[in-house]
Short mmCIF file of C-alpha atoms (C1' of nucleotides) in Angstrom, two decimals:
data_model
loop_
_atom_site.label_atom_id
_atom_site.label_comp_id
_atom_site.label_asym_id
_atom_site.label_seq_id
_atom_site.Cartn_x
_atom_site.Cartn_y
_atom_site.Cartn_z
CA UNK A 1 156.55 49.03 -48.77
CA UNK A 2 157.88 51.65 -46.39
CA UNK A 3 156.03 50.63 -43.27
CA UNK A 4 157.09 52.26 -40.22
CA UNK A 5 158.01 49.02 -38.46
CA UNK A 6 158.84 50.83 -35.02
CA UNK A 7 162.18 52.25 -35.29
CA UNK A 8 164.80 50.92 -37.47
CA UNK A 9 167.79 49.90 -35.37
CA UNK A 10 170.84 48.85 -37.05
CA UNK A 11 171.52 45.05 -37.17
CA UNK A 12 174.84 45.64 -35.55
CA UNK A 13 173.36 47.64 -32.82
CA UNK A 14 170.81 45.10 -31.87
CA UNK A 15 173.54 42.44 -31.73
CA UNK A 16 175.16 44.51 -29.04
CA UNK A 17 171.95 45.26 -26.73
CA UNK A 18 171.97 41.80 -25.18
CA UNK A 19 175.66 42.33 -24.05
CA UNK A 20 174.70 45.84 -22.58
CA UNK A 21 171.76 44.11 -20.90
CA UNK A 22 173.72 41.39 -19.56
CA UNK A 23 176.44 43.82 -18.12
CA UNK A 24 173.37 46.21 -16.67
CA UNK A 25 171.86 43.15 -14.95
CA UNK A 26 175.27 42.55 -13.19
CA UNK A 27 175.54 46.22 -12.29
CA UNK A 28 171.89 45.93 -10.81
CA UNK A 29 172.72 42.83 -8.79
CA UNK A 30 175.45 44.86 -7.17
CA UNK A 31 173.08 47.68 -6.41
CA UNK A 32 174.78 50.14 -8.83
CA UNK A 33 172.04 52.77 -9.74
CA UNK A 34 173.69 54.69 -12.58
CA UNK A 35 176.16 54.30 -15.15
CA UNK A 36 177.83 56.61 -18.01
CA UNK A 37 178.45 55.69 -21.37
CA UNK A 38 182.09 55.57 -20.59
CA UNK A 39 181.56 53.18 -17.77
CA UNK A 40 179.50 50.63 -19.81
CA UNK A 41 181.84 51.06 -22.75
CA UNK A 42 184.61 49.84 -20.58
CA UNK A 43 182.87 46.98 -19.23
CA UNK A 44 181.61 45.95 -22.60
CA UNK A 45 185.11 46.57 -24.33
CA UNK A 46 183.46 49.06 -26.89
CA UNK A 47 183.70 52.71 -27.85
CA UNK A 48 181.78 55.04 -25.58
CA UNK A 49 180.41 56.83 -28.82
CA UNK A 50 179.01 53.59 -30.08
CA UNK A 51 177.40 52.91 -26.58
CA UNK A 52 175.52 56.35 -26.69
CA UNK A 53 174.52 56.04 -30.23
CA UNK A 54 173.26 52.32 -29.57
CA UNK A 55 171.23 53.56 -26.43
CA UNK A 56 169.89 56.45 -28.48
CA UNK A 57 168.19 54.09 -30.72
CA UNK A 58 166.03 53.04 -27.94
CA UNK A 59 165.30 56.87 -27.16
CA UNK A 60 166.57 59.48 -25.06
CA UNK A 61 166.59 57.76 -21.74
CA UNK A 62 170.00 59.35 -20.43
CA UNK A 63 170.31 62.64 -18.37
CA UNK A 64 173.41 64.78 -19.52
CA UNK A 65 175.88 65.29 -16.92
CA UNK A 66 174.59 62.31 -15.01
CA UNK A 67 174.31 59.25 -17.00
CA UNK A 68 171.76 56.62 -17.38
CA UNK A 69 169.75 54.83 -14.75
CA UNK A 70 170.58 51.20 -14.51
CA UNK A 71 166.85 49.58 -13.79
CA UNK A 72 165.29 51.88 -16.36
CA UNK A 73 167.60 50.98 -19.25
CA UNK A 74 167.29 47.42 -18.41
CA UNK A 75 163.57 47.74 -18.89
CA UNK A 76 163.88 49.72 -22.20
CA UNK A 77 166.35 47.16 -23.68
CA UNK A 78 164.16 44.37 -22.65
CA UNK A 79 161.33 46.12 -24.20
CA UNK A 80 163.09 46.56 -27.44
CA UNK A 81 164.42 43.13 -27.54
CA UNK A 82 160.93 41.61 -26.85
CA UNK A 83 162.02 40.14 -23.47
CA UNK A 84 159.13 41.43 -21.57
CA UNK A 85 157.77 37.88 -22.11
CA UNK A 86 158.91 34.37 -22.28
CA UNK A 87 159.62 32.51 -25.58
CA UNK A 88 159.22 28.76 -25.40
CA UNK A 89 161.92 26.78 -27.16
CA UNK A 90 161.87 23.33 -28.54
CA UNK A 91 165.04 21.40 -29.02
CA UNK A 92 165.25 19.13 -32.22
CA UNK A 93 167.98 16.50 -31.60
CA UNK A 94 168.61 14.84 -28.30
CA UNK A 95 172.35 13.99 -28.67
CA UNK A 96 174.95 15.23 -26.27
CA UNK A 97 174.51 18.74 -27.22
CA UNK A 98 170.96 18.81 -27.36
CA UNK A 99 170.52 17.29 -23.90
CA UNK A 100 173.04 19.68 -22.52
CA UNK A 101 171.28 22.61 -23.73
CA UNK A 102 167.77 21.18 -22.52
CA UNK A 103 169.22 21.13 -18.99
CA UNK A 104 171.19 24.38 -19.55
CA UNK A 105 169.79 26.99 -17.02
CA UNK A 106 171.00 29.75 -18.82
CA UNK A 107 168.10 29.47 -21.38
CA UNK A 108 165.44 29.48 -18.62
CA UNK A 109 167.09 32.32 -16.56
CA UNK A 110 167.07 34.52 -19.46
CA UNK A 111 163.42 33.91 -20.39
CA UNK A 112 163.65 31.07 -22.90
CA UNK A 113 162.35 27.99 -21.18
CA UNK A 114 162.96 24.70 -23.10
CA UNK A 115 159.47 23.19 -23.14
CA UNK A 116 160.26 20.04 -25.42
CA UNK A 117 162.94 17.91 -26.78
CA UNK A 118 162.43 15.65 -29.72
CA UNK A 119 164.45 13.19 -31.81
CA UNK A 120 163.95 10.74 -34.74
CA UNK A 121 165.81 7.80 -33.10
CA UNK A 122 163.53 5.35 -31.53
CA UNK A 123 166.24 4.62 -28.96
CA UNK A 124 166.23 7.90 -27.82
CA UNK A 125 162.49 8.71 -27.81
CA UNK A 126 161.01 8.25 -24.41
CA UNK A 127 164.30 8.91 -22.48
CA UNK A 128 163.93 11.67 -19.66
CA UNK A 129 166.51 14.30 -19.35
CA UNK A 130 166.15 16.60 -16.48
CA UNK A 131 162.48 17.30 -16.39
CA UNK A 132 161.74 16.48 -20.13
CA UNK A 133 160.99 13.32 -22.05
CA UNK A 134 162.38 13.07 -25.39
CA UNK A 135 159.47 13.23 -27.88
CA UNK A 136 159.17 11.87 -31.57
CA UNK A 137 160.05 14.43 -34.23
CA UNK A 138 156.83 13.51 -35.89
CA UNK A 139 154.83 15.05 -32.94
CA UNK A 140 156.57 18.36 -33.56
CA UNK A 141 153.36 20.05 -34.75
CA UNK A 142 151.33 19.22 -31.72
CA UNK A 143 154.19 19.95 -29.38
CA UNK A 144 154.60 23.54 -30.89
CA UNK A 145 150.86 24.09 -30.89
CA UNK A 146 150.36 22.69 -27.31
CA UNK A 147 153.46 24.28 -25.46
CA UNK A 148 153.21 27.29 -27.61
CA UNK A 149 156.74 27.09 -29.00
CA UNK A 150 158.16 30.24 -30.45
CA UNK A 151 161.84 29.07 -31.23
CA UNK A 152 163.31 25.98 -32.45
CA UNK A 153 167.10 24.95 -31.73
CA UNK A 154 168.44 22.35 -34.00
CA UNK A 155 171.23 19.99 -32.54
CA UNK A 156 170.85 17.29 -34.80
CA UNK A 157 173.55 15.66 -37.09
CA UNK A 158 174.23 18.00 -40.12
CA UNK A 159 172.58 15.21 -42.37
CA UNK A 160 169.29 15.62 -40.53
CA UNK A 161 169.47 19.34 -39.93
CA UNK A 162 167.57 20.36 -43.05
CA UNK A 163 164.67 17.96 -42.35
CA UNK A 164 164.58 19.13 -38.85
CA UNK A 165 164.35 22.71 -40.12
CA UNK A 166 161.70 21.76 -42.48
CA UNK A 167 159.67 20.13 -39.77
CA UNK A 168 159.86 23.26 -37.56
CA UNK A 169 158.86 25.39 -40.48
CA UNK A 170 156.00 23.01 -41.30
CA UNK A 171 154.95 23.26 -37.74
CA UNK A 172 154.92 27.07 -37.99
CA UNK A 173 158.14 27.98 -36.23
CA UNK A 174 159.62 31.09 -37.63
CA UNK A 175 162.89 31.44 -35.52
CA UNK A 176 165.57 28.98 -35.56
CA UNK A 177 168.85 28.46 -33.84
CA UNK A 178 171.11 26.06 -35.79
CA UNK A 179 173.91 24.33 -34.20
CA UNK A 180 174.51 21.83 -37.40
CA UNK A 181 177.27 22.87 -39.57
CA UNK A 182 175.13 23.34 -42.55
CA UNK A 183 173.56 26.24 -44.26
CA UNK A 184 169.79 25.65 -44.15
CA UNK A 185 167.52 26.41 -46.97
CA UNK A 186 164.57 28.26 -45.43
CA UNK A 187 162.08 30.75 -46.71
CA UNK A 188 163.03 34.48 -46.03
CA UNK A 189 160.24 35.01 -43.65
CA UNK A 190 162.06 32.61 -41.23
CA UNK A 191 164.92 33.96 -39.10
CA UNK A 192 167.93 31.64 -38.74
CA UNK A 193 171.02 32.19 -36.56
CA UNK A 194 173.81 29.83 -36.95
CA UNK A 195 176.19 28.60 -33.95
CA UNK A 196 178.84 26.55 -35.59
CA UNK A 197 181.55 25.79 -33.14
CA UNK A 198 183.91 24.42 -35.61
CA UNK A 199 183.74 27.78 -37.59
CA UNK A 200 184.53 29.67 -34.26
CA UNK A 201 187.64 27.65 -33.90
CA UNK A 202 188.64 27.88 -37.48
CA UNK A 203 188.53 31.72 -37.33
CA UNK A 204 190.63 31.40 -34.03
CA UNK A 205 193.14 29.36 -35.81
CA UNK A 206 193.51 31.96 -38.63
CA UNK A 207 194.55 34.69 -36.19
CA UNK A 208 196.43 32.17 -34.16
CA UNK A 209 198.36 31.32 -37.25
CA UNK A 210 198.77 34.96 -38.15
CA UNK A 211 200.54 35.59 -34.74
CA UNK A 212 202.69 32.65 -35.01
CA UNK A 213 203.78 33.49 -38.77
CA UNK A 214 204.60 37.25 -38.21
CA UNK A 215 206.02 36.79 -34.82
CA UNK A 216 203.12 37.57 -32.77
CA UNK A 217 203.07 41.18 -33.91
CA UNK A 218 199.48 40.67 -35.35
CA UNK A 219 195.95 41.93 -34.20
CA UNK A 220 193.61 39.54 -32.63
CA UNK A 221 190.46 38.04 -33.87
CA UNK A 222 187.17 40.34 -33.77
CA UNK A 223 185.07 39.18 -31.08
CA UNK A 224 182.13 39.01 -33.60
CA UNK A 225 181.14 36.06 -35.00
CA UNK A 226 179.70 36.83 -38.44
CA UNK A 227 178.48 33.28 -39.73
CA UNK A 228 177.86 35.33 -42.72
CA UNK A 229 175.32 33.14 -44.62
CA UNK A 230 172.31 34.41 -46.31
CA UNK B 1 204.67 49.55 -38.70
CA UNK B 2 203.33 48.31 -42.07
CA UNK B 3 204.47 44.79 -41.95
CA UNK B 4 203.50 42.69 -44.76
CA UNK B 5 201.57 40.12 -42.56
CA UNK B 6 200.75 38.09 -45.74
CA UNK B 7 197.79 39.48 -47.39
CA UNK B 8 195.21 41.28 -45.43
CA UNK B 9 192.02 39.70 -45.67
CA UNK B 10 188.90 41.45 -44.14
CA UNK B 11 187.57 40.08 -41.19
CA UNK B 12 184.02 39.67 -42.66
CA UNK B 13 185.55 37.52 -45.53
CA UNK B 14 187.62 35.43 -43.08
CA UNK B 15 184.39 34.60 -41.11
CA UNK B 16 182.91 33.28 -44.52
CA UNK B 17 185.91 31.02 -45.36
CA UNK B 18 184.63 28.27 -43.08
CA UNK B 19 181.52 28.20 -44.40
CA UNK B 20 182.72 27.75 -47.77
CA UNK B 21 184.93 25.24 -46.72
CA UNK B 22 182.14 23.20 -45.26
CA UNK B 23 180.22 23.49 -48.21
CA UNK B 24 183.00 22.44 -50.47
CA UNK B 25 183.78 19.54 -48.27
CA UNK B 26 180.29 18.37 -48.92
CA UNK B 27 180.76 18.80 -52.66
CA UNK B 28 184.01 16.87 -52.54
CA UNK B 29 182.18 13.97 -50.80
CA UNK B 30 179.73 13.69 -53.46
CA UNK B 31 182.25 13.82 -56.02
CA UNK B 32 181.85 17.25 -57.55
CA UNK B 33 184.94 18.32 -59.13
CA UNK B 34 184.18 21.86 -60.15
CA UNK B 35 181.89 24.78 -59.00
CA UNK B 36 181.10 28.39 -60.15
CA UNK B 37 180.69 31.18 -57.93
CA UNK B 38 177.09 31.17 -58.75
CA UNK B 39 176.68 27.72 -57.49
CA UNK B 40 178.64 28.19 -54.28
CA UNK B 41 176.75 31.55 -53.59
CA UNK B 42 173.46 29.55 -53.96
CA UNK B 43 174.64 26.87 -51.32
CA UNK B 44 175.97 29.52 -48.99
CA UNK B 45 173.12 31.81 -49.20
CA UNK B 46 175.21 34.79 -50.27
CA UNK B 47 175.89 36.95 -53.36
CA UNK B 48 177.94 35.58 -56.07
CA UNK B 49 180.14 38.48 -56.32
CA UNK B 50 180.85 38.24 -52.57
CA UNK B 51 182.03 34.70 -53.29
CA UNK B 52 184.37 35.72 -56.09
CA UNK B 53 185.83 38.68 -53.96
CA UNK B 54 186.35 36.51 -50.91
CA UNK B 55 187.95 33.79 -53.09
CA UNK B 56 190.17 36.29 -54.68
CA UNK B 57 191.61 37.30 -51.41
CA UNK B 58 193.25 33.59 -51.56
CA UNK B 59 194.73 34.34 -55.02
CA UNK B 60 193.39 33.93 -58.51
CA UNK B 61 192.59 30.13 -58.42
CA UNK B 62 189.58 30.17 -60.68
CA UNK B 63 189.43 29.77 -64.43
CA UNK B 64 187.28 32.15 -66.33
CA UNK B 65 184.45 30.54 -68.32
CA UNK B 66 184.91 27.28 -66.17
CA UNK B 67 184.82 28.03 -62.33
CA UNK B 68 187.00 26.59 -59.51
CA UNK B 69 188.25 23.21 -58.70
CA UNK B 70 186.73 21.83 -55.53
CA UNK B 71 189.70 19.96 -54.17
CA UNK B 72 192.28 22.93 -54.94
CA UNK B 73 190.07 25.50 -53.35
CA UNK B 74 189.70 23.37 -50.22
CA UNK B 75 193.39 23.26 -50.00
CA UNK B 76 193.74 26.92 -50.46
CA UNK B 77 191.06 27.77 -47.94
CA UNK B 78 192.63 25.39 -45.55
CA UNK B 79 196.02 26.94 -46.00
CA UNK B 80 194.63 30.34 -45.40
CA UNK B 81 192.82 29.43 -42.25
CA UNK B 82 195.64 27.56 -40.64
CA UNK B 83 194.05 24.12 -41.06
CA UNK B 84 196.93 22.35 -42.52
CA UNK B 85 197.79 21.10 -39.04
CA UNK B 86 195.76 20.22 -35.75
CA UNK B 87 195.28 22.58 -33.11
CA UNK B 88 194.84 21.11 -29.67
CA UNK B 89 191.95 22.21 -27.30
CA UNK B 90 191.58 22.22 -23.63
CA UNK B 91 188.11 22.82 -22.09
CA UNK B 92 187.96 24.61 -18.74
CA UNK B 93 184.52 23.78 -16.76
CA UNK B 94 183.32 20.24 -16.66
CA UNK B 95 179.65 20.96 -16.41
CA UNK B 96 177.08 19.86 -18.81
CA UNK B 97 178.18 22.02 -21.71
CA UNK B 98 182.00 21.42 -21.19
CA UNK B 99 181.52 17.66 -21.17
CA UNK B 100 179.12 17.73 -24.12
CA UNK B 101 181.83 19.56 -26.03
CA UNK B 102 184.75 17.38 -24.85
CA UNK B 103 182.88 14.50 -26.48
CA UNK B 104 181.61 16.36 -29.40
CA UNK B 105 183.25 14.78 -32.49
CA UNK B 106 182.69 17.95 -34.55
CA UNK B 107 185.62 19.45 -32.93
CA UNK B 108 188.16 16.47 -33.50
CA UNK B 109 186.66 15.85 -37.19
CA UNK B 110 187.73 19.41 -38.08
CA UNK B 111 191.00 19.31 -36.59
CA UNK B 112 190.68 20.55 -33.21
CA UNK B 113 191.20 17.47 -30.88
CA UNK B 114 190.35 18.18 -27.31
CA UNK B 115 193.33 16.86 -25.33
CA UNK B 116 192.25 18.06 -21.89
CA UNK B 117 189.40 19.03 -19.53
CA UNK B 118 189.70 20.62 -16.22
CA UNK B 119 187.58 21.99 -13.58
CA UNK B 120 187.92 23.54 -9.94
CA UNK B 121 185.32 21.44 -8.25
CA UNK B 122 187.00 18.52 -6.27
CA UNK B 123 183.83 16.61 -6.89
CA UNK B 124 184.26 16.71 -10.59
CA UNK B 125 188.04 16.38 -10.76
CA UNK B 126 188.95 12.72 -11.45
CA UNK B 127 185.76 11.88 -13.21
CA UNK B 128 185.99 10.35 -16.73
CA UNK B 129 184.07 11.68 -19.81
CA UNK B 130 184.62 9.87 -23.11
CA UNK B 131 188.23 9.26 -23.00
CA UNK B 132 189.35 12.18 -20.99
CA UNK B 133 189.70 12.42 -17.19
CA UNK B 134 188.78 15.85 -15.62
CA UNK B 135 191.92 17.54 -14.35
CA UNK B 136 192.34 20.28 -11.78
CA UNK B 137 192.29 23.88 -13.19
CA UNK B 138 195.56 24.42 -11.19
CA UNK B 139 197.36 21.94 -13.36
CA UNK B 140 196.44 24.04 -16.44
CA UNK B 141 199.99 25.31 -16.97
CA UNK B 142 201.41 21.75 -17.05
CA UNK B 143 198.46 20.46 -19.24
CA UNK B 144 198.98 23.29 -21.73
CA UNK B 145 202.75 22.56 -22.03
CA UNK B 146 202.80 18.73 -22.02
CA UNK B 147 199.57 18.56 -24.54
CA UNK B 148 200.76 21.37 -26.64
CA UNK B 149 197.50 23.10 -26.16
CA UNK B 150 196.63 25.95 -28.66
CA UNK B 151 193.19 27.06 -27.85
CA UNK B 152 191.07 27.32 -24.68
CA UNK B 153 187.35 26.75 -24.36
CA UNK B 154 185.61 28.27 -21.33
CA UNK B 155 182.43 26.57 -20.13
CA UNK B 156 182.57 27.55 -16.60
CA UNK B 157 179.72 29.62 -14.91
CA UNK B 158 179.90 33.14 -15.55
CA UNK B 159 181.24 34.02 -12.17
CA UNK B 160 184.20 31.67 -12.65
CA UNK B 161 184.95 32.71 -16.41
CA UNK B 162 187.29 35.51 -15.77
CA UNK B 163 189.52 33.58 -13.70
CA UNK B 164 189.53 30.71 -16.21
CA UNK B 165 190.62 33.03 -18.77
CA UNK B 166 193.41 34.51 -16.44
CA UNK B 167 194.54 30.86 -15.79
CA UNK B 168 194.56 30.19 -19.59
CA UNK B 169 196.43 33.33 -20.36
CA UNK B 170 198.80 32.80 -17.59
CA UNK B 171 199.42 29.30 -19.19
CA UNK B 172 200.36 30.91 -22.31
CA UNK B 173 197.15 30.34 -24.41
CA UNK B 174 196.33 33.10 -26.80
CA UNK B 175 193.08 32.07 -28.37
CA UNK B 176 190.03 31.53 -26.37
CA UNK B 177 186.37 30.50 -27.15
CA UNK B 178 184.28 31.81 -24.30
CA UNK B 179 180.70 30.30 -23.69
CA UNK B 180 180.13 32.18 -20.43
CA UNK B 181 177.98 35.18 -20.75
CA UNK B 182 180.41 37.75 -19.53
CA UNK B 183 182.70 40.10 -21.35
CA UNK B 184 186.34 38.99 -20.46
CA UNK B 185 189.04 41.35 -19.76
CA UNK B 186 192.14 40.14 -21.76
CA UNK B 187 195.17 41.66 -23.26
CA UNK B 188 194.77 42.76 -26.85
CA UNK B 189 197.43 39.96 -27.91
CA UNK B 190 194.82 37.36 -27.13
CA UNK B 191 192.09 36.36 -29.39
CA UNK B 192 188.65 35.82 -27.90
CA UNK B 193 185.53 34.74 -29.64
CA UNK B 194 182.11 34.64 -27.50
CA UNK B 195 179.52 32.30 -28.15
CA UNK B 196 176.64 33.32 -25.94
CA UNK B 197 173.45 31.08 -26.65
CA UNK B 198 171.17 33.57 -24.70
CA UNK B 199 172.40 36.46 -26.73
CA UNK B 200 171.57 34.40 -29.73
CA UNK B 201 168.14 33.85 -28.48
CA UNK B 202 167.67 37.32 -27.62
CA UNK B 203 168.54 38.33 -30.90
CA UNK B 204 165.98 36.00 -32.54
CA UNK B 205 163.27 37.21 -30.15
CA UNK B 206 163.86 40.92 -31.29
CA UNK B 207 163.05 39.85 -34.87
CA UNK B 208 160.33 37.49 -33.80
CA UNK B 209 158.79 40.34 -31.85
CA UNK B 210 159.19 42.47 -35.06
CA UNK B 211 157.27 40.19 -36.93
CA UNK B 212 154.56 39.70 -34.48
CA UNK B 213 154.07 43.48 -34.16
CA UNK B 214 153.90 44.43 -37.62
CA UNK B 215 151.98 41.58 -38.89
CA UNK B 216 154.67 39.43 -40.15
CA UNK B 217 155.71 41.80 -42.78
CA UNK B 218 159.16 42.11 -41.39
CA UNK B 219 162.68 41.07 -42.69
CA UNK B 220 164.28 38.45 -40.66
CA UNK B 221 167.54 38.34 -38.56
CA UNK B 222 170.80 38.43 -40.08
CA UNK B 223 172.52 35.04 -39.88
CA UNK B 224 175.57 36.69 -38.52
CA UNK B 225 176.12 36.78 -34.81
CA UNK B 226 178.20 39.91 -34.08
CA UNK B 227 178.80 39.54 -30.35
CA UNK B 228 180.22 43.12 -30.97
CA UNK B 229 182.19 43.45 -27.81
CA UNK B 230 186.01 44.81 -27.87
"C1'" DA C 1 172.68 83.15 -9.05
"C1'" DG C 2 176.26 81.74 -11.74
"C1'" DG C 3 180.46 79.49 -13.34
"C1'" DG C 4 182.73 75.32 -14.05
"C1'" DC C 5 182.22 70.32 -14.68
"C1'" DT C 6 180.34 66.32 -16.59
"C1'" DT C 7 177.89 63.63 -19.87
"C1'" DA C 8 174.42 62.45 -23.15
"C1'" DG C 9 173.14 63.11 -27.97
"C1'" DT C 10 174.30 63.58 -32.68
"C1'" DG C 11 176.12 65.64 -37.33
"C1'" DC C 12 179.98 64.62 -40.07
"C1'" DA C 13 184.12 62.56 -41.61
"C1'" DT C 14 186.02 58.03 -42.12
"C1'" DT C 15 186.41 53.32 -42.84
"C1'" DA C 16 184.60 48.85 -43.72
"C1'" DA C 17 181.81 45.80 -46.29
"C1'" DT C 18 178.74 44.89 -49.99
"C1'" DT C 19 177.14 44.87 -54.61
"C1'" DC C 20 176.98 46.23 -59.20
"C1'" DA C 21 178.69 45.87 -63.82
"C1'" DC C 22 182.03 45.14 -67.22
"C1'" DA C 23 186.34 43.83 -69.41
"C1'" DA C 24 189.39 39.94 -69.85
"C1'" DA C 25 190.13 35.28 -70.32
"C1'" DG C 26 189.11 31.03 -71.08
"C1'" DT C 27 185.83 26.87 -73.29
"C1'" DC C 28 183.44 24.63 -76.77
"C1'" DC C 29 181.59 23.65 -81.15
"C1'" DA C 30 180.78 24.35 -86.13
"C1'" DT D 1 189.89 29.09 -86.82
"C1'" DG D 2 186.34 32.02 -85.15
"C1'" DG D 3 182.40 33.34 -82.97
"C1'" DA D 4 179.25 32.55 -79.22
"C1'" DC D 5 179.19 31.58 -74.56
"C1'" DT D 6 180.57 31.32 -69.83
"C1'" DT D 7 182.48 32.77 -65.85
"C1'" DT D 8 186.32 35.06 -63.25
"C1'" DG D 9 188.66 39.12 -61.27
"C1'" DT D 10 187.95 43.63 -59.96
"C1'" DG D 11 187.34 48.74 -60.32
"C1'" DA D 12 183.95 51.82 -58.93
"C1'" DA D 13 179.52 53.04 -56.68
"C1'" DT D 14 176.80 52.17 -52.78
"C1'" DT D 15 175.47 51.10 -48.17
"C1'" DA D 16 176.47 50.28 -43.67
"C1'" DA D 17 179.08 50.89 -39.55
"C1'" DT D 18 182.31 53.28 -36.61
"C1'" DG D 19 184.33 56.91 -34.26
"C1'" DC D 20 185.40 61.86 -33.67
"C1'" DA D 21 184.32 66.13 -31.96
"C1'" DC D 22 181.20 69.49 -30.87
"C1'" DT D 23 176.71 71.29 -28.74
"C1'" DA D 24 173.16 70.99 -25.50
"C1'" DA D 25 171.82 69.99 -20.81
"C1'" DG D 26 171.81 69.22 -16.41
"C1'" DC D 27 174.31 68.91 -11.60
"C1'" DC D 28 177.08 70.91 -7.98
"C1'" DC D 29 179.50 74.12 -5.33
"C1'" DT D 30 180.44 78.71 -3.79
#
DNA sequence: AGGGCTTAGTGCATTAATTCACAAAGTCCA
DNA sequence: TGGACTTTGTGAATTAATGCACTAAGCCCT
């Protein structure tokens, strides 16, 4: 039961590491060599103690009185997050959003090349978007095998999302990023993260309304998303 | 200091209400009249006690031994989230993602009509996407005033995101949905929510790597996002 | 060499969120 | 009418996350 599974890093800390990484990459690009927990905290908009605690989960890579080395920490965070390699992505659903994501260079630049895009609509299959041709969702299994896909992105309508998830899981995918506004039923061995743009706006509207009702004396929304299903 | 600001609902609960709402809308569409906390919990993938506690923040709207009424609860959640009205949205950044979002009917259908899209690139200004013409980011102030914009969506490059945020804030916007992978510096009176697709994938990759390393005996990612900045 | 300064690392108190578990309140049917 | 059954609402316990505040370490300057 209690396997060692490396170190147990709290989920909340894991979710912050990518943000630190992004900031450190910026620092590296401007030739900054070192940083302190205070500096990173200011840039990330969090508490300095939290930064130190988060980084301490990676190991003791700082130097007291000095700080942390930018490039070394980048390396350690990438190692921890599994970013020493690329993870191939397939997009299911070739609508507006799916095509935009397939072209989106933010994926490739962060080590997540989109190697395929599929749809179930014969009118869309065969179209070319950037360097990819829309495939048939029925070929998902082959695509996953041949292109060594690790992550599936669902950008179908909500009606089609569950069968898209089923197809991905059937093809052996265990990590899914879901943009459809539905709660997917998946085995617990599969990781799902939901990005529901409507939900985000609705959360904003709650805090916006609070501000309006109480004469703007109200605190603002937490920047965290918490699509708290499952 | 201690103003009554309505009821104080925990942030974590607020973030779940939109998901319940989405599920209840589906139930209503299939003519379901009532539901129990157990049923909603199963559909949302959460614990039943959590559902009851979350709903209890809205008031005591259930009936013991029976459950909750679908349409009545929909009404209450919408009231609480500020969804009894529409909130107008402007998109800053008319790239792939910005244009896809401007067309995205998931915004309008949930009460967030996109009433404008702007860019700073003269080559993009004047183009028409769906029913909108790309405006000049310099006109943001006028657009916000004339179109009664409540929420700004940033889909610029990361380099341009901060100045986009500054322009939105200068125009009087207090709610921002940010897709650029940077931490925005904003006054605390402004609500910012970040959707960073790269971050989501990196979180997935962490759990995917865990599974691979420890022979797939590892729990999966939390479905919540926690872009824990600020 | 040593004292002052800076900053990481962390134990501990606090706060927030979750979950349990049970009493209260209602339905339904004989 | 009454008793079995269902399901809410919520105190209380538990777990997770946060943030304080102090110790330990290393740098720098005289």
